[in-house]
XYZ file of C-alpha atoms in Angstrom:
691
model
C -3.822 -5.084 25.232
C -3.182 -1.417 24.509
C -0.756 0.448 26.767
C -3.105 3.415 26.756
C -5.201 5.542 24.382
C -3.956 8.615 22.515
C -6.549 11.339 21.773
C -7.606 11.777 18.167
C -8.171 15.502 18.512
C -8.432 17.908 21.465
C -12.154 18.342 20.852
C -13.654 15.106 19.452
C -16.020 15.848 16.606
C -19.538 14.495 16.589
C -18.772 11.755 14.071
C -20.291 11.692 10.594
C -22.361 14.808 11.174
C -22.469 15.497 7.469
C -23.460 11.937 6.655
C -26.367 12.209 9.064
C -27.823 14.903 6.814
C -28.127 12.403 3.980
C -30.562 9.966 5.545
C -32.255 9.288 2.232
C -28.970 8.267 0.624
C -26.775 6.984 3.438
C -27.949 5.270 6.557
C -25.185 3.706 8.608
C -24.972 1.104 11.300
C -22.120 1.606 13.697
C -21.871 5.391 13.336
C -22.283 5.630 17.105
C -19.433 3.160 17.568
C -17.138 5.411 15.574
C -18.023 8.362 17.782
C -17.292 6.339 20.919
C -13.956 5.129 19.547
C -12.976 8.679 18.644
C -13.792 9.809 22.172
C -11.843 6.864 23.594
C -8.738 7.554 21.481
C -6.261 5.622 19.352
C -4.954 2.412 20.966
C -1.223 2.685 21.665
C 0.687 -0.607 21.567
C 4.289 -1.604 22.096
C 6.358 -1.038 18.951
C 9.178 -3.547 18.523
C 12.156 -2.859 16.283
C 12.894 -6.063 14.345
C 15.551 -4.937 11.848
C 17.780 -1.985 11.100
C 19.207 -1.257 7.655
C 22.122 1.185 7.599
C 22.736 3.960 10.103
C 19.343 5.626 9.448
C 20.132 9.142 10.734
C 16.828 10.481 9.357
C 14.671 8.039 11.333
C 12.993 6.427 8.312
C 10.451 3.790 9.357
C 8.850 0.699 7.848
C 6.018 -0.346 10.170
C 4.036 -3.554 10.075
C 0.689 -2.801 11.637
C -2.554 -0.929 11.165
C -2.888 2.739 10.347
C -4.631 3.796 13.583
C -2.090 2.064 15.830
C 0.824 3.482 13.818
C -0.607 6.986 14.126
C -1.002 6.528 17.893
C 2.712 5.757 18.146
C 3.721 8.686 15.925
C 1.564 11.075 17.944
C 2.999 9.754 21.208
C 6.522 10.346 19.858
C 5.689 13.845 18.621
C 6.381 12.920 14.980
C 4.539 15.104 12.451
C 4.112 14.219 8.790
C 4.424 16.818 6.001
C 2.797 14.842 3.186
C 0.498 11.804 3.170
C -0.352 9.688 0.148
C -2.643 6.707 0.698
C -3.916 4.122 -1.745
C -6.363 2.281 0.577
C -8.671 -0.579 -0.421
C -11.218 0.555 -2.998
C -14.145 -1.458 -1.555
C -14.293 -3.119 -4.956
C -14.980 -6.659 -3.755
C -11.807 -7.895 -5.457
C -9.360 -10.462 -4.110
C -5.660 -9.751 -4.646
C -3.246 -12.620 -5.009
C 0.519 -12.860 -5.131
C 2.023 -15.025 -7.848
C 4.381 -17.399 -6.038
C 7.191 -18.730 -8.230
C 9.194 -21.867 -7.535
C 12.893 -20.961 -7.669
C 15.597 -22.783 -9.595
C 17.181 -25.593 -7.585
C 20.928 -24.876 -7.211
C 21.681 -28.623 -7.337
C 20.611 -29.143 -10.972
C 23.198 -29.778 -13.660
C 24.891 -26.814 -15.319
C 23.512 -27.816 -18.693
C 19.983 -27.505 -17.370
C 20.879 -24.195 -15.788
C 21.950 -22.778 -19.144
C 18.774 -23.968 -20.773
C 16.739 -22.281 -18.064
C 18.360 -18.940 -18.890
C 16.169 -18.808 -21.974
C 13.074 -20.075 -20.180
C 9.872 -18.227 -20.983
C 8.097 -16.610 -18.022
C 4.946 -18.627 -18.684
C 6.906 -21.859 -18.303
C 7.918 -21.057 -14.754
C 6.257 -23.151 -12.090
C 4.032 -20.949 -9.984
C 0.860 -20.821 -7.942
C -1.184 -17.987 -6.478
C -1.492 -17.097 -2.815
C -4.235 -14.756 -1.679
C -2.704 -11.738 0.013
C -5.575 -9.337 0.498
C -9.364 -9.495 0.262
C -10.895 -6.099 -0.551
C -14.359 -7.216 0.539
C -16.385 -4.631 2.453
C -19.912 -3.399 2.679
C -20.220 0.368 2.456
C -21.207 0.838 6.088
C -18.189 -0.955 7.533
C -15.818 0.478 4.950
C -16.786 4.111 5.478
C -16.722 3.827 9.253
C -13.296 2.177 8.999
C -12.046 4.886 6.628
C -13.456 7.627 8.850
C -11.445 6.432 11.825
C -8.274 5.978 9.756
C -8.539 9.450 8.242
C -9.086 10.973 11.687
C -5.956 9.188 12.922
C -3.923 10.406 9.948
C -5.090 13.979 10.428
C -3.842 13.802 14.037
C -0.223 13.296 12.919
C -0.196 15.786 10.029
C 1.668 19.055 10.500
C -0.314 22.284 10.139
C 1.169 22.828 6.661
C 0.713 19.205 5.519
C -1.193 17.848 2.529
C -2.941 14.519 1.946
C -3.675 12.699 -1.322
C -6.295 9.923 -1.152
C -6.271 7.577 -4.153
C -9.581 5.797 -4.915
C -11.791 4.804 -7.836
C -15.454 4.859 -8.828
C -16.507 2.161 -6.348
C -16.315 4.302 -3.233
C -14.524 7.559 -4.007
C -17.640 9.767 -4.055
C -18.629 8.534 -0.579
C -15.140 9.081 0.862
C -15.135 12.605 -0.608
C -17.959 13.435 1.846
C -15.871 12.086 4.740
C -12.856 14.100 3.627
C -14.960 17.280 3.462
C -16.044 16.743 7.045
C -12.671 15.743 8.458
C -10.445 18.264 6.677
C -13.063 20.886 5.845
C -14.565 21.778 2.497
C -12.391 24.896 2.371
C -9.272 22.717 2.496
C -10.286 20.644 -0.520
C -7.863 21.631 -3.279
C -8.382 19.375 -6.278
C -9.775 16.096 -7.510
C -7.067 14.714 -9.769
C -8.292 12.409 -12.520
C -5.591 9.901 -13.463
C -6.096 8.129 -16.776
C -4.315 4.908 -15.915
C -4.894 2.965 -19.133
C -5.944 3.546 -22.733
C -9.159 1.550 -22.808
C -10.954 -1.766 -22.496
C -10.654 -4.061 -25.502
C -13.600 -6.287 -24.641
C -17.160 -5.510 -25.728
C -19.288 -4.550 -22.731
C -22.682 -3.005 -22.113
C -21.177 -0.006 -20.357
C -18.428 2.555 -20.803
C -14.948 1.300 -20.027
C -13.393 2.570 -16.785
C -9.911 3.953 -17.419
C -9.514 6.481 -14.591
C -8.874 6.739 -10.859
C -9.488 9.729 -8.609
C -6.949 11.270 -6.247
C -8.473 13.706 -3.735
C -6.055 16.439 -2.660
C -6.698 18.129 0.718
C -4.587 20.209 3.074
C -4.583 20.511 6.846
C -4.921 24.288 6.668
C -4.776 27.198 4.272
C -1.000 27.415 4.748
C 0.615 24.531 2.890
C 3.593 23.756 0.680
C 2.853 23.527 -3.044
C 5.207 23.723 -5.989
C 3.073 23.590 -9.181
C 4.337 20.741 -11.362
C 5.213 21.585 -14.942
C 5.235 19.461 -18.068
C 6.302 19.743 -21.708
C 4.309 16.651 -22.686
C 1.801 17.265 -25.484
C 2.862 20.908 -25.881
C 3.645 20.801 -29.623
C 1.139 23.541 -30.460
C 2.447 25.743 -27.668
C 6.030 25.329 -28.875
C 5.063 26.857 -32.218
C 4.552 30.165 -30.408
C 8.320 30.510 -29.923
C 8.700 31.851 -33.456
C 11.115 34.734 -32.905
C 14.919 34.542 -32.769
C 17.156 37.133 -31.079
C 20.670 38.214 -32.066
C 22.135 35.291 -30.086
C 20.034 32.713 -31.896
C 17.703 32.094 -28.927
C 14.088 31.358 -29.768
C 11.435 33.299 -27.862
C 7.761 34.248 -27.762
C 6.158 37.557 -26.815
C 3.948 37.875 -23.756
C 1.864 40.925 -22.708
C 2.847 42.810 -19.554
C -0.677 43.826 -18.498
C -1.953 43.714 -14.931
C -5.216 41.733 -14.649
C -6.558 44.167 -12.029
C -6.167 47.897 -11.430
C -3.161 48.941 -9.349
C -2.073 52.636 -9.086
C 1.523 51.650 -8.269
C 1.813 49.865 -11.623
C 0.632 52.805 -13.706
C 3.709 54.548 -15.002
C 5.134 55.631 -18.381
C 8.238 53.743 -19.456
C 10.526 55.232 -22.107
C 7.630 56.946 -23.794
C 5.306 53.924 -23.781
C 1.948 54.554 -22.114
C 0.775 52.055 -19.466
C -2.291 49.798 -19.969
C -5.566 50.831 -18.253
C -4.897 48.609 -15.196
C -1.156 49.223 -15.258
C 1.822 47.050 -16.136
C 2.161 43.608 -14.508
C 5.754 44.489 -13.504
C 7.036 47.103 -11.100
C 9.296 49.789 -12.546
C 12.343 48.212 -10.867
C 11.568 44.809 -12.419
C 10.940 46.453 -15.783
C 14.401 48.029 -15.659
C 15.983 44.718 -14.646
C 14.258 42.887 -17.526
C 15.525 45.555 -19.958
C 19.125 45.043 -18.766
C 18.735 41.283 -19.284
C 17.354 41.745 -22.810
C 13.951 40.365 -21.884
C 11.822 43.214 -23.229
C 10.565 43.902 -26.753
C 10.043 47.593 -27.670
C 7.809 48.125 -30.757
C 8.717 50.985 -33.116
C 5.256 52.516 -32.673
C 5.123 53.883 -29.114
C 1.324 53.679 -29.176
C 1.761 49.929 -28.934
C 2.710 48.034 -25.771
C 6.043 46.812 -24.449
C 6.068 42.992 -24.323
C 8.166 40.451 -22.456
C 10.395 37.918 -24.184
C 9.928 34.332 -22.964
C 12.878 32.213 -24.087
C 12.342 28.593 -25.118
C 15.544 27.365 -23.460
C 14.256 28.708 -20.097
C 10.739 27.347 -20.446
C 10.192 24.449 -18.044
C 6.734 23.597 -19.284
C 3.140 24.503 -18.671
C 1.499 24.017 -15.280
C -0.090 20.573 -15.033
C -3.853 20.611 -14.603
C -5.977 18.063 -12.725
C -6.381 15.680 -15.697
C -3.282 13.460 -15.814
C -3.032 11.514 -19.062
C 0.757 11.287 -19.336
C 1.451 8.722 -16.591
C 0.881 5.115 -17.582
C 0.471 1.894 -15.648
C 3.653 -0.094 -15.159
C 4.870 -1.969 -18.214
C 4.959 -5.771 -17.692
C 8.714 -5.784 -18.331
C 9.535 -2.493 -16.563
C 12.474 -2.519 -14.154
C 10.282 -1.139 -11.345
C 7.670 -3.888 -11.670
C 7.480 -6.066 -8.537
C 4.507 -8.335 -9.366
C 2.528 -6.626 -6.608
C -1.186 -6.546 -7.417
C -1.901 -2.893 -6.562
C 1.510 -1.409 -7.437
C 1.391 2.189 -8.695
C 3.970 3.754 -11.054
C 6.828 5.731 -9.574
C 6.078 8.625 -11.955
C 2.706 9.159 -10.250
C 4.264 9.475 -6.793
C 7.172 11.515 -8.088
C 4.772 14.191 -9.330
C 2.811 14.260 -6.063
C 5.869 14.285 -3.804
C 7.639 17.017 -5.782
C 4.483 19.144 -5.824
C 3.626 18.923 -2.126
C 6.906 18.525 -0.269
C 10.466 19.734 -0.223
C 13.745 17.941 0.424
C 14.091 16.817 4.019
C 10.321 16.750 4.632
C 8.598 13.639 5.975
C 6.359 11.657 3.584
C 4.064 8.888 4.882
C 1.948 6.142 3.339
C -0.242 4.228 5.807
C -1.450 1.660 3.249
C 2.000 1.295 1.750
C 1.551 -1.730 -0.508
C 4.571 -2.221 -2.751
C 6.489 0.645 -1.130
C 6.422 3.007 -4.095
C 5.832 6.074 -1.881
C 8.782 5.294 0.383
C 11.039 4.400 -2.562
C 10.294 7.613 -4.472
C 10.498 9.761 -1.342
C 13.937 8.320 -0.614
C 15.162 8.980 -4.174
C 13.924 12.585 -3.949
C 15.719 13.279 -0.670
C 12.664 13.086 1.606
C 12.277 11.132 4.833
C 9.643 8.394 4.784
C 7.263 6.237 6.805
C 5.820 3.102 5.215
C 3.025 1.317 7.067
C 1.042 -1.755 6.074
C -0.563 -4.690 7.852
C 0.579 -7.266 5.266
C 3.899 -9.056 5.725
C 4.231 -9.296 1.938
C 4.111 -5.494 1.733
C 6.800 -5.144 4.390
C 9.091 -7.668 2.702
C 8.661 -6.234 -0.804
C 9.266 -2.712 0.501
C 12.229 -3.768 2.629
C 13.972 -5.426 -0.320
C 13.115 -2.552 -2.652
C 14.527 0.069 -0.280
C 17.605 -2.018 0.521
C 18.349 -2.330 -3.206
C 18.155 1.499 -3.427
C 20.687 1.752 -0.557
C 18.071 3.440 1.649
C 18.555 3.453 5.424
C 15.605 2.641 7.688
C 14.325 0.648 10.651
C 11.599 -2.010 10.518
C 9.068 -2.167 13.360
C 6.169 -4.410 14.328
C 3.167 -3.179 16.290
C 2.501 -5.817 18.946
C -1.288 -5.707 18.703
C -1.905 -9.427 18.255
C -2.734 -9.209 14.546
C 0.898 -8.832 13.499
C 1.652 -12.247 14.988
C 0.188 -13.807 11.876
C 1.923 -13.249 8.564
C -1.206 -13.165 6.427
C -4.412 -12.009 8.186
C -6.582 -12.490 5.085
C -5.524 -16.133 4.753
C -6.116 -16.638 8.462
C -9.660 -15.273 8.064
C -10.245 -17.635 5.134
C -9.108 -20.615 7.214
C -10.952 -19.802 10.429
C -13.697 -22.312 9.785
C -11.037 -25.026 9.684
C -9.263 -23.723 12.773
C -12.323 -23.373 15.039
C -13.723 -26.846 15.792
C -17.264 -27.363 14.547
C -17.703 -23.879 13.044
C -20.031 -23.895 10.046
C -21.997 -21.382 8.005
C -25.506 -20.699 9.232
C -27.916 -18.995 6.811
C -30.303 -17.928 9.588
C -27.653 -15.667 11.138
C -26.685 -12.115 10.209
C -23.302 -11.624 8.523
C -22.048 -10.143 11.804
C -21.596 -13.734 12.999
C -18.865 -15.845 11.416
C -21.069 -18.903 11.732
C -22.246 -21.267 14.455
C -21.387 -24.484 16.261
C -23.904 -27.116 17.328
C -24.197 -28.103 20.969
C -26.181 -31.187 22.040
C -27.716 -29.324 24.996
C -27.779 -25.707 23.865
C -28.508 -26.203 20.196
C -27.247 -23.491 17.807
C -24.403 -21.380 19.278
C -23.505 -18.316 17.123
C -19.809 -17.428 16.924
C -18.368 -13.929 16.518
C -14.818 -13.619 15.148
C -13.040 -10.241 14.777
C -11.907 -9.227 11.307
C -8.117 -9.234 11.476
C -8.018 -6.702 8.630
C -10.288 -4.200 10.383
C -8.864 -2.130 13.228
C -12.353 -1.207 14.400
C -13.231 -4.810 15.285
C -10.031 -6.485 16.480
C -10.087 -4.843 19.925
C -12.797 -6.157 22.231
C -13.627 -3.211 24.464
C -16.833 -1.898 26.042
C -17.797 -0.157 22.797
C -17.644 -3.394 20.801
C -19.182 -5.430 23.615
C -22.114 -3.007 23.836
C -22.685 -3.393 20.105
C -22.649 -7.189 20.369
C -25.051 -7.186 23.307
C -27.516 -4.542 22.135
C -27.394 -4.719 18.334
C -26.235 -8.194 17.262
C -27.702 -10.429 19.972
C -31.275 -8.983 19.822
C -31.371 -9.931 16.113
C -30.663 -13.620 16.845
C -33.374 -16.317 16.701
C -35.316 -16.568 19.974
C -34.095 -20.112 20.713
C -30.418 -19.095 20.982
C -29.166 -19.602 24.547
C -25.450 -18.917 24.158
C -22.967 -17.094 21.939
C -19.191 -17.369 21.673
C -17.159 -14.183 21.204
C -13.550 -14.534 20.077
C -11.029 -11.722 20.476
C -7.438 -11.090 19.417
C -6.933 -8.108 21.698
C -9.031 -7.199 24.738
C -9.137 -3.966 26.708
C -9.450 -5.613 30.137
C -10.858 -9.135 30.474
C -12.157 -8.717 34.040
C -13.808 -5.370 33.275
C -15.473 -6.737 30.115
C -16.824 -9.769 32.016
C -18.186 -7.500 34.745
C -19.687 -5.231 32.058
C -21.548 -8.279 30.689
C -22.718 -9.415 34.143
C -24.004 -5.966 35.086
C -26.171 -5.644 31.973
C -29.651 -6.865 32.895
C -31.049 -6.628 29.345
C -29.025 -9.587 28.025
C -30.276 -12.939 29.294
C -28.177 -15.376 27.225
C -24.729 -16.726 28.050
C -21.734 -14.940 26.477
C -18.479 -16.901 26.451
C -15.251 -14.999 25.690
C -12.405 -16.875 23.991
C -8.901 -15.785 22.973
C -8.467 -16.339 19.231
C -4.698 -16.561 19.680
C -5.170 -19.924 21.415
C -6.619 -21.233 18.156
C -4.206 -19.495 15.805
C -1.057 -20.458 17.709
C -1.752 -24.108 16.932
C -1.713 -23.301 13.216
C 1.722 -21.620 13.153
C 4.503 -23.866 11.841
C 8.120 -22.825 11.480
C 10.181 -23.965 8.527
C 12.930 -26.574 8.865
C 16.459 -26.199 7.491
C 19.747 -28.076 7.546
C 22.976 -26.189 6.892
C 26.751 -26.310 7.222
C 28.847 -23.416 8.517
C 32.535 -23.258 7.663
C 35.456 -20.850 7.513
C 37.098 -20.684 4.093
C 40.275 -19.015 2.797
C 39.551 -18.561 -0.911
C 41.394 -15.198 -0.996
C 43.707 -13.136 1.188
C 40.747 -12.261 3.404
C 39.127 -15.245 5.175
C 35.391 -15.723 4.681
C 32.643 -17.634 6.366
C 30.317 -19.761 4.280
C 26.896 -21.132 5.155
C 25.643 -23.886 2.862
C 21.937 -24.763 2.940
C 21.644 -28.510 2.361
C 17.951 -29.077 3.104
C 14.882 -26.879 3.470
C 11.315 -27.895 4.203
C 8.231 -25.717 4.644
C 5.042 -27.378 5.772
C 2.857 -24.412 4.807
C 4.334 -24.027 1.322
C 4.098 -27.769 0.742
C 0.420 -27.686 1.674
C -0.151 -24.795 -0.756
C 1.539 -26.778 -3.537
C -0.523 -29.870 -2.693
C -3.709 -27.779 -2.919
C -2.589 -26.438 -6.303
C -1.812 -29.914 -7.631
C -5.084 -31.400 -6.387
C -7.092 -28.602 -7.983
C -5.179 -28.994 -11.235
C -5.786 -32.758 -11.367
C -9.482 -32.249 -10.571
C -9.846 -29.737 -13.415
C -8.109 -32.115 -15.807
C -10.446 -34.957 -14.884
C -13.554 -32.813 -15.275
C -12.335 -31.601 -18.686
C -11.741 -35.189 -19.819
C -15.334 -36.113 -18.947
C -16.735 -33.264 -21.018
C -15.314 -34.337 -24.389
C -13.556 -37.299 -25.930
C -11.932 -35.310 -28.681
C -8.627 -33.612 -28.103
C -8.387 -31.923 -31.500
C -11.319 -29.990 -32.877
C -12.293 -26.456 -33.857
C -13.927 -24.753 -30.899
C -16.792 -22.377 -31.611
C -17.610 -20.147 -28.643
C -21.218 -19.919 -29.868
C -21.651 -23.683 -29.478
C -22.715 -24.029 -25.840
C -22.839 -27.827 -26.009
C -19.152 -28.271 -26.731
C -16.371 -27.151 -24.415
C -12.667 -27.425 -25.226
C -10.391 -29.896 -23.491
C -8.205 -28.057 -21.028
C -4.436 -28.002 -21.404
C -2.678 -30.993 -19.898
C -1.881 -30.292 -16.257
C 1.746 -30.369 -15.149
C 2.033 -30.647 -11.356
C 4.598 -28.776 -9.272
C 7.118 -31.279 -7.936
C 9.631 -30.368 -5.242
C 13.051 -31.980 -4.896
C 14.164 -33.831 -1.777
C 16.370 -30.931 -0.701
C 13.563 -28.367 -1.178
C 15.977 -25.508 -1.935
C 13.688 -24.195 -4.679
C 11.315 -23.038 -1.911
C 13.804 -20.373 -0.734
C 13.467 -16.727 -1.837
C 15.823 -14.872 0.503
C 18.730 -15.635 2.844
C 20.392 -13.250 5.289
C 23.240 -13.469 7.810
C 23.482 -11.348 10.943
C 27.087 -10.953 12.087
C 26.291 -8.075 14.466
C 23.573 -9.173 16.891
C 23.109 -12.577 18.489
C 19.510 -11.758 19.389
C 17.048 -8.863 19.231
C 17.108 -6.426 16.308
C 18.179 -8.048 13.039
C 21.121 -6.570 11.145
C 21.688 -7.980 7.674
C 25.455 -8.104 7.129
C 25.123 -10.312 4.067
C 22.041 -11.209 2.049
C 20.972 -12.946 -1.139
C 17.624 -12.634 -2.862
C 16.674 -15.089 -5.603
C 14.293 -13.799 -8.274
C 11.708 -15.875 -10.130
C 14.182 -16.626 -12.937
C 16.754 -17.878 -10.447
C 19.133 -14.908 -10.672
C 20.527 -13.577 -7.413
C 20.779 -10.082 -5.988
C 23.757 -10.016 -3.622
C 23.692 -7.255 -1.000
C 21.496 -5.111 -3.227
C 23.472 -5.674 -6.445
C 21.670 -7.549 -9.218
C 23.630 -10.251 -11.010
C 23.117 -12.802 -13.773
C 24.386 -15.570 -11.524
C 22.327 -18.467 -10.224
C 22.273 -19.303 -6.537
C 24.697 -22.072 -5.616
C 23.080 -22.961 -2.289
C 25.493 -20.905 -0.170
C 25.850 -17.455 1.338
C 29.152 -15.871 2.410
C 30.250 -13.108 4.748
C 33.518 -11.647 5.983
C 32.644 -11.665 9.682
C 31.599 -14.575 11.854
C 27.859 -15.199 11.313
C 25.740 -15.327 14.438
C 22.269 -15.915 12.995
C 20.707 -17.146 9.753
C 17.362 -15.967 8.359
C 15.563 -17.764 5.525
C 12.412 -16.497 3.812
C 10.399 -19.011 1.832
C 8.648 -18.166 -1.437
C 5.366 -17.459 0.406
C 7.052 -14.905 2.670
C 7.438 -16.818 5.949
C 10.708 -16.028 7.710
C 12.525 -18.257 10.200
C 15.685 -17.480 12.176
C 18.330 -19.967 13.361
C 21.246 -19.382 15.721
C 24.619 -20.406 14.281
C 27.731 -21.869 15.809
C 31.060 -22.028 13.988
């Protein structure tokens, strides 16, 4: 349960006041819940440091947890953020999957290893694992976003800016929320990013090639350095048509004040001032003349003009239509095979424009870690936050490769106990005995179980991806009792309510008992009791030895066997699905070679022969990352030596990429105390070592 609650703002706002004015367009359930949660405050949980990388004097943070809880911690610690960029879910209904590649087994013959160097990417053995389900209805999404944006605003400095990256699915709705939370006067720009050239397929609508990035500030005082660009400025460059005595190209620019100013009306060397005056003070005019930056026409009835030199021109100010930043090339060095990864150039422009060196940049839906990576390269401090373990691992490895220094934390809110909340949600019906879909129930209920005496028993399960539902408090309990239960069929006698985190079990039970309007039984159950039974750690066998291959002795850990029950089950599911598809394709046609005409609906092509994924007895091809801790025997992890194996089998050793294959070992100069192995699906297991 939460340690305590941190206020969102000194004076809680009324909650969606602007939205309430749009009854004809937007009518929300749960708006009252948002108001109550805002009045209650942000839940503050214990934050546990799990790893430190480098000395980290700037206090850079990678946090696994939800935005609201992370903001509660930052506020409690007095940490203020200077720039926020967020790329939250787009409410698009899309599922995002990670491509999981089987690694090269280090035990195969060298001849095979050389052949694999030329292996085509498509030939690699891989399967997909669902990482995130962007499935929301507008009511839940906007209420969730409202609370997150209020939490973010609470930790922004008075001069801070925020960029919110969305698309056509939900952006226009969130714009209304942003106007209310940050104020219409603090809306600066809607940036239109053209992220791709166009759609090749024929459709019955216009192709969507843009995203929107809404730029707001906390106040009227904010840092902004207008970005400049020389891209697409060929016509402008033609204006630099003059050449001075030193061979420098320049253009002429008027020195005319746009508005009347008496102090700028003066005669200069016989040249009369414009009607509104010059745009330069007399002192600046004299300085420009000394520097050779003024052009004096022979006819003194004409105007003095300023020389703008081409070699000093940094570019024209960038407007709000960005067409010069492209999506990441499939073979680009920065590509991480992360579904929602954004290009570094996009974040570089934003970070340079709205922050300075040493400022703190935060991303509370951090994804692939592009914000943190770019902030680090540009000399800014950073906070990366995301609920997904895949995001934390990808970002951790990315930052470590860039020699960044940071600490990794976990918010102990119950949700972070499970590496992949979206997969857990997908598997709940298997984990909860007897739970099945029930068409007669509202979507609020996960399903129902059948009881021989009570009949249909609806079951509520919190959404592990939604911070507004995971905590069972009086606000949520009131909603269940007075909104969800009254909508149930009249013959329902009991409901089951699962929770991951609960405010106070005794107080909630008393709250239920004291309510005379609810006359059905409500049973509370801890979801962790169900989920704990589904957590399996990986198994490994290894040998630890001290070797003297050079003047300096080394320690070597050799992995001889590795087994992962969860990964094996994923591979079995992939193989079974592949075999089933092959069988169904064989039934549809007897011919393997024929010309397929897509207009012929009666004939479907035979699918490509299925090749199953087979794992060796040692299982070493299921390993993605190995690390040794020679510093701490328990507690915070310190990686003194690490190896990461990419999908082609090449290893990155302590942040340095190589063209070597993994040989099944990892070495270090100091005595290793602990071993960490991450499998290809992202599960990490730690073993204590003895030498």
